[in-house]
């Protein structure tokens, strides 16, 4: 399974994927990492792992259609089978999603459909929920609303700080994302006629 990974920031999920591949736990190859920012630390992680990278200039990123067209082209040239969003801070447009139909995966730091958007952890924390978690899902044109592949819940501890909760959520992400990608690599994940995910 050839993965094209989209990032915007620190790239800890990208690192978890790289590490899982190196450990033989994920039968995949990362063929290209694209960042919406050319100064994202995740690009350095990719470079150090010998993975080709592309950082979008702010000029290109500011034009969503141009950015998506460039990503689609470069990912296809790189031979990506799946696009893996790992902290990429923008919804992908219809053209790019169509080019990788049902082959775009995202991770979200809350139990969707609760707390979508860019601040899932903080929004859940502020709401005072007792349980939150992590969701891996197929991305579609509705933000954070595509078919759910995997979720893992965690209880918010009494008096826990936001920083502590963030750390525990990220720790779950770093296990759940590679594990879920491995299910896909094994051909065990399919989307049913009613647009739900079936895992065998
Ligand atoms: C993760 O919390 C992910 O769920 C969200 O963005 C964050 C990316 O973190 N979509 P990193 O860049 O992988 O460290």
mmCIF file of C-alpha atoms and ligand atoms in Angstrom:
data_model
loop_
_atom_site.group_PDB
_atom_site.id
_atom_site.type_symbol
_atom_site.label_atom_id
_atom_site.label_comp_id
_atom_site.label_asym_id
_atom_site.label_seq_id
_atom_site.Cartn_x
_atom_site.Cartn_y
_atom_site.Cartn_z
ATOM 1 C CA UNK A 1 0.000 0.000 0.000
ATOM 2 C CA UNK A 2 1.520 3.247 -1.127
ATOM 3 C CA UNK A 3 0.620 6.183 1.092
ATOM 4 C CA UNK A 4 0.745 9.881 0.350
ATOM 5 C CA UNK A 5 0.662 11.770 3.643
ATOM 6 C CA UNK A 6 -0.648 15.310 4.082
ATOM 7 C CA UNK A 7 0.560 17.331 7.059
ATOM 8 C CA UNK A 8 0.592 20.894 8.342
ATOM 9 C CA UNK A 9 2.573 20.780 11.551
ATOM 10 C CA UNK A 10 4.662 18.697 13.874
ATOM 11 C CA UNK A 11 3.945 15.424 12.124
ATOM 12 C CA UNK A 12 3.853 13.128 15.140
ATOM 13 C CA UNK A 13 1.248 10.955 13.430
ATOM 14 C CA UNK A 14 3.434 10.811 10.340
ATOM 15 C CA UNK A 15 6.272 9.703 12.618
ATOM 16 C CA UNK A 16 4.084 6.992 14.126
ATOM 17 C CA UNK A 17 3.315 5.717 10.613
ATOM 18 C CA UNK A 18 7.004 5.797 9.644
ATOM 19 C CA UNK A 19 7.916 3.943 12.846
ATOM 20 C CA UNK A 20 5.178 1.318 12.373
ATOM 21 C CA UNK A 21 6.413 0.628 8.844
ATOM 22 C CA UNK A 22 10.005 0.336 10.081
ATOM 23 C CA UNK A 23 8.867 -2.042 12.834
ATOM 24 C CA UNK A 24 7.109 -4.280 10.314
ATOM 25 C CA UNK A 25 3.710 -3.520 11.850
ATOM 26 C CA UNK A 26 2.348 -1.671 8.824
ATOM 27 C CA UNK A 27 2.714 -3.128 5.350
ATOM 28 C CA UNK A 28 2.983 0.175 3.542
ATOM 29 C CA UNK A 29 5.339 2.671 2.048
ATOM 30 C CA UNK A 30 5.110 6.449 2.328
ATOM 31 C CA UNK A 31 5.783 7.684 -1.198
ATOM 32 C CA UNK A 32 5.348 11.429 -0.659
ATOM 33 C CA UNK A 33 4.708 13.852 2.199
ATOM 34 C CA UNK A 34 3.012 17.121 1.318
ATOM 35 C CA UNK A 35 2.828 19.947 3.823
ATOM 36 C CA UNK A 36 0.581 22.969 3.644
ATOM 37 C CA UNK A 37 3.467 24.914 5.188
ATOM 38 C CA UNK A 38 7.044 24.732 4.044
ATOM 39 C CA UNK A 39 8.315 25.193 7.632
ATOM 40 C CA UNK A 40 6.352 22.283 9.140
ATOM 41 C CA UNK A 41 8.537 20.119 11.370
ATOM 42 C CA UNK A 42 6.915 17.038 9.873
ATOM 43 C CA UNK A 43 8.798 17.719 6.631
ATOM 44 C CA UNK A 44 12.032 17.221 8.537
ATOM 45 C CA UNK A 45 10.757 13.901 9.884
ATOM 46 C CA UNK A 46 9.992 12.796 6.328
ATOM 47 C CA UNK A 47 13.360 13.980 5.045
ATOM 48 C CA UNK A 48 15.160 12.077 7.795
ATOM 49 C CA UNK A 49 13.249 8.942 6.848
ATOM 50 C CA UNK A 50 14.289 9.357 3.210
ATOM 51 C CA UNK A 51 10.771 10.163 2.034
ATOM 52 C CA UNK A 52 10.251 12.675 -0.804
ATOM 53 C CA UNK A 53 8.590 15.887 0.397
ATOM 54 C CA UNK A 54 6.776 18.851 -1.020
ATOM 55 C CA UNK A 55 6.001 22.027 0.932
ATOM 56 C CA UNK A 56 3.313 24.258 -0.532
ATOM 57 C CA UNK A 57 4.215 27.911 -0.856
ATOM 58 C CA UNK A 58 1.800 30.255 0.909
ATOM 59 C CA UNK A 59 0.854 31.575 -2.531
ATOM 60 C CA UNK A 60 -0.264 28.132 -3.685
ATOM 61 C CA UNK A 61 -1.912 27.240 -0.373
ATOM 62 C CA UNK A 62 -3.996 30.399 -0.458
ATOM 63 C CA UNK A 63 -5.595 29.175 -3.671
ATOM 64 C CA UNK A 64 -7.382 25.961 -2.579
ATOM 65 C CA UNK A 65 -8.122 24.809 -6.128
ATOM 66 C CA UNK A 66 -4.490 25.280 -7.181
ATOM 67 C CA UNK A 67 -3.223 23.552 -4.042
ATOM 68 C CA UNK A 68 -5.541 20.575 -4.528
ATOM 69 C CA UNK A 69 -4.650 20.258 -8.216
ATOM 70 C CA UNK A 70 -0.951 20.262 -7.404
ATOM 71 C CA UNK A 71 -1.416 17.701 -4.632
ATOM 72 C CA UNK A 72 -3.479 15.421 -6.893
ATOM 73 C CA UNK A 73 -0.878 15.592 -9.628
ATOM 74 C CA UNK A 74 2.125 15.011 -7.368
ATOM 75 C CA UNK A 75 0.442 12.209 -5.441
ATOM 76 C CA UNK A 76 -0.499 10.456 -8.669
ATOM 77 C CA UNK A 77 3.006 10.849 -10.071
ATOM 78 C CA UNK A 78 4.358 9.419 -6.811
ATOM 79 C CA UNK A 79 2.008 6.472 -7.216
ATOM 80 C CA UNK A 80 0.038 6.980 -4.012
ATOM 81 C CA UNK A 81 -2.878 4.558 -3.540
ATOM 82 C CA UNK A 82 -4.250 6.342 -0.472
ATOM 83 C CA UNK A 83 -4.035 9.870 0.874
ATOM 84 C CA UNK A 84 -3.497 9.941 4.628
ATOM 85 C CA UNK A 85 -4.334 13.218 6.313
ATOM 86 C CA UNK A 86 -2.212 13.629 9.418
ATOM 87 C CA UNK A 87 -2.946 17.039 10.801
ATOM 88 C CA UNK A 88 -3.533 18.672 7.422
ATOM 89 C CA UNK A 89 -5.493 21.733 8.409
ATOM 90 C CA UNK A 90 -7.841 22.058 5.504
ATOM 91 C CA UNK A 91 -10.694 20.127 3.948
ATOM 92 C CA UNK A 92 -9.814 18.717 0.545
ATOM 93 C CA UNK A 93 -11.825 19.894 -2.449
ATOM 94 C CA UNK A 94 -14.115 17.824 -4.638
ATOM 95 C CA UNK A 95 -11.567 17.355 -7.418
ATOM 96 C CA UNK A 96 -8.891 15.904 -5.173
ATOM 97 C CA UNK A 97 -11.398 13.702 -3.340
ATOM 98 C CA UNK A 98 -12.695 12.421 -6.682
ATOM 99 C CA UNK A 99 -9.162 11.597 -7.814
ATOM 100 C CA UNK A 100 -8.790 9.425 -4.688
ATOM 101 C CA UNK A 101 -12.409 8.369 -4.221
ATOM 102 C CA UNK A 102 -12.872 6.525 -0.914
ATOM 103 C CA UNK A 103 -9.103 6.477 -0.577
ATOM 104 C CA UNK A 104 -8.615 9.552 1.619
ATOM 105 C CA UNK A 105 -8.274 8.887 5.342
ATOM 106 C CA UNK A 106 -8.271 11.351 8.224
ATOM 107 C CA UNK A 107 -7.671 11.209 11.951
ATOM 108 C CA UNK A 108 -9.627 13.401 14.311
ATOM 109 C CA UNK A 109 -8.911 13.900 18.025
ATOM 110 C CA UNK A 110 -12.481 13.424 19.277
ATOM 111 C CA UNK A 111 -15.272 10.878 18.976
ATOM 112 C CA UNK A 112 -17.005 12.021 15.788
ATOM 113 C CA UNK A 113 -19.654 13.122 15.106
ATOM 114 C CA UNK A 114 -19.048 14.952 18.390
ATOM 115 C CA UNK A 115 -16.646 17.876 18.337
ATOM 116 C CA UNK A 116 -15.682 18.190 14.669
ATOM 117 C CA UNK A 117 -13.459 21.049 13.559
ATOM 118 C CA UNK A 118 -9.973 22.272 14.285
ATOM 119 C CA UNK A 119 -10.191 22.173 18.104
ATOM 120 C CA UNK A 120 -11.697 18.779 18.880
ATOM 121 C CA UNK A 121 -9.739 18.157 22.074
ATOM 122 C CA UNK A 122 -10.278 21.605 23.580
ATOM 123 C CA UNK A 123 -13.940 21.703 22.557
ATOM 124 C CA UNK A 124 -14.609 18.372 24.256
ATOM 125 C CA UNK A 125 -12.652 19.465 27.331
ATOM 126 C CA UNK A 126 -14.532 22.762 27.579
ATOM 127 C CA UNK A 127 -17.845 20.928 27.230
ATOM 128 C CA UNK A 128 -16.948 18.882 30.291
ATOM 129 C CA UNK A 129 -17.424 15.504 28.649
ATOM 130 C CA UNK A 130 -16.438 12.491 30.731
ATOM 131 C CA UNK A 131 -15.462 10.417 27.695
ATOM 132 C CA UNK A 132 -13.755 11.536 24.510
ATOM 133 C CA UNK A 133 -11.357 9.835 22.127
ATOM 134 C CA UNK A 134 -9.997 9.466 18.627
ATOM 135 C CA UNK A 135 -11.664 8.738 15.281
ATOM 136 C CA UNK A 136 -10.146 7.484 12.029
ATOM 137 C CA UNK A 137 -12.479 7.970 9.085
ATOM 138 C CA UNK A 138 -12.687 8.269 5.339
ATOM 139 C CA UNK A 139 -12.739 11.922 4.317
ATOM 140 C CA UNK A 140 -15.470 13.250 2.114
ATOM 141 C CA UNK A 141 -16.767 16.676 1.185
ATOM 142 C CA UNK A 142 -18.403 17.222 4.562
ATOM 143 C CA UNK A 143 -15.825 18.248 7.127
ATOM 144 C CA UNK A 144 -15.041 15.470 9.647
ATOM 145 C CA UNK A 145 -18.129 13.529 8.538
ATOM 146 C CA UNK A 146 -17.010 10.648 6.309
ATOM 147 C CA UNK A 147 -17.546 6.939 7.077
ATOM 148 C CA UNK A 148 -15.973 6.020 10.413
ATOM 149 C CA UNK A 149 -13.378 3.254 10.284
ATOM 150 C CA UNK A 150 -12.140 3.099 13.880
ATOM 151 C CA UNK A 151 -12.627 4.845 17.187
ATOM 152 C CA UNK A 152 -11.045 4.583 20.594
ATOM 153 C CA UNK A 153 -12.496 6.196 23.677
ATOM 154 C CA UNK A 154 -10.795 7.435 26.805
ATOM 155 C CA UNK A 155 -12.179 8.751 30.058
ATOM 156 C CA UNK A 156 -11.349 12.293 31.095
ATOM 157 C CA UNK A 157 -9.862 12.115 34.584
ATOM 158 C CA UNK A 158 -11.268 14.192 37.421
ATOM 159 C CA UNK A 159 -9.426 17.533 37.517
ATOM 160 C CA UNK A 160 -7.296 16.661 34.488
ATOM 161 C CA UNK A 161 -5.603 19.554 32.658
ATOM 162 C CA UNK A 162 -6.166 20.172 28.970
ATOM 163 C CA UNK A 163 -2.465 19.500 28.367
ATOM 164 C CA UNK A 164 -2.721 16.099 30.005
ATOM 165 C CA UNK A 165 -5.783 15.202 27.964
ATOM 166 C CA UNK A 166 -4.046 16.326 24.762
ATOM 167 C CA UNK A 167 -1.045 14.140 25.545
ATOM 168 C CA UNK A 168 -3.241 11.090 26.182
ATOM 169 C CA UNK A 169 -5.267 11.680 23.003
ATOM 170 C CA UNK A 170 -2.111 11.964 20.915
ATOM 171 C CA UNK A 171 -0.718 8.773 22.442
ATOM 172 C CA UNK A 172 -3.873 6.941 21.323
ATOM 173 C CA UNK A 173 -3.633 8.464 17.843
ATOM 174 C CA UNK A 174 -0.093 7.196 17.417
ATOM 175 C CA UNK A 175 -1.260 3.616 17.965
ATOM 176 C CA UNK A 176 -4.718 3.736 16.384
ATOM 177 C CA UNK A 177 -3.695 5.355 13.082
ATOM 178 C CA UNK A 178 -1.044 2.805 12.056
ATOM 179 C CA UNK A 179 -3.252 -0.054 13.279
ATOM 180 C CA UNK A 180 -6.191 1.178 11.213
ATOM 181 C CA UNK A 181 -4.018 1.694 8.151
ATOM 182 C CA UNK A 182 -2.816 -1.879 8.558
ATOM 183 C CA UNK A 183 -6.424 -3.106 8.406
ATOM 184 C CA UNK A 184 -6.744 -1.251 5.107
ATOM 185 C CA UNK A 185 -3.429 -2.661 3.872
ATOM 186 C CA UNK A 186 -4.747 -6.135 4.636
ATOM 187 C CA UNK A 187 -7.838 -5.452 2.512
ATOM 188 C CA UNK A 188 -10.131 -5.848 5.515
ATOM 189 C CA UNK A 189 -11.888 -2.478 5.247
ATOM 190 C CA UNK A 190 -14.736 -1.792 2.851
ATOM 191 C CA UNK A 191 -17.507 0.776 2.498
ATOM 192 C CA UNK A 192 -21.002 -0.677 2.323
ATOM 193 C CA UNK A 193 -23.845 0.483 0.079
ATOM 194 C CA UNK A 194 -25.213 2.623 2.908
ATOM 195 C CA UNK A 195 -21.853 4.325 3.294
ATOM 196 C CA UNK A 196 -20.790 2.661 6.494
ATOM 197 C CA UNK A 197 -17.515 0.866 7.058
ATOM 198 C CA UNK A 198 -17.370 -2.892 7.339
ATOM 199 C CA UNK A 199 -14.276 -4.562 8.790
ATOM 200 C CA UNK A 200 -13.653 -8.251 8.317
HETATM 201 C C1 LIG B 1 -3.681 15.396 15.463
HETATM 202 O O1 LIG B 1 -4.198 15.607 16.755
HETATM 203 C C2 LIG B 1 -4.774 14.997 14.522
HETATM 204 O O2 LIG B 1 -5.805 14.295 15.132
HETATM 205 C C3 LIG B 1 -5.299 16.341 14.063
HETATM 206 O O3 LIG B 1 -4.146 17.144 13.959
HETATM 207 C C4 LIG B 1 -3.152 16.686 14.863
HETATM 208 C C5 LIG B 1 -1.877 16.496 14.089
HETATM 209 O O4 LIG B 1 -0.779 16.304 14.899
HETATM 210 N N1 LIG B 1 -6.046 16.186 12.847
HETATM 211 P P1 LIG B 1 0.634 15.867 14.278
HETATM 212 O O5 LIG B 1 1.028 16.924 13.246
HETATM 213 O O6 LIG B 1 0.467 14.514 13.669
HETATM 214 O O7 LIG B 1 1.590 15.875 15.430
#
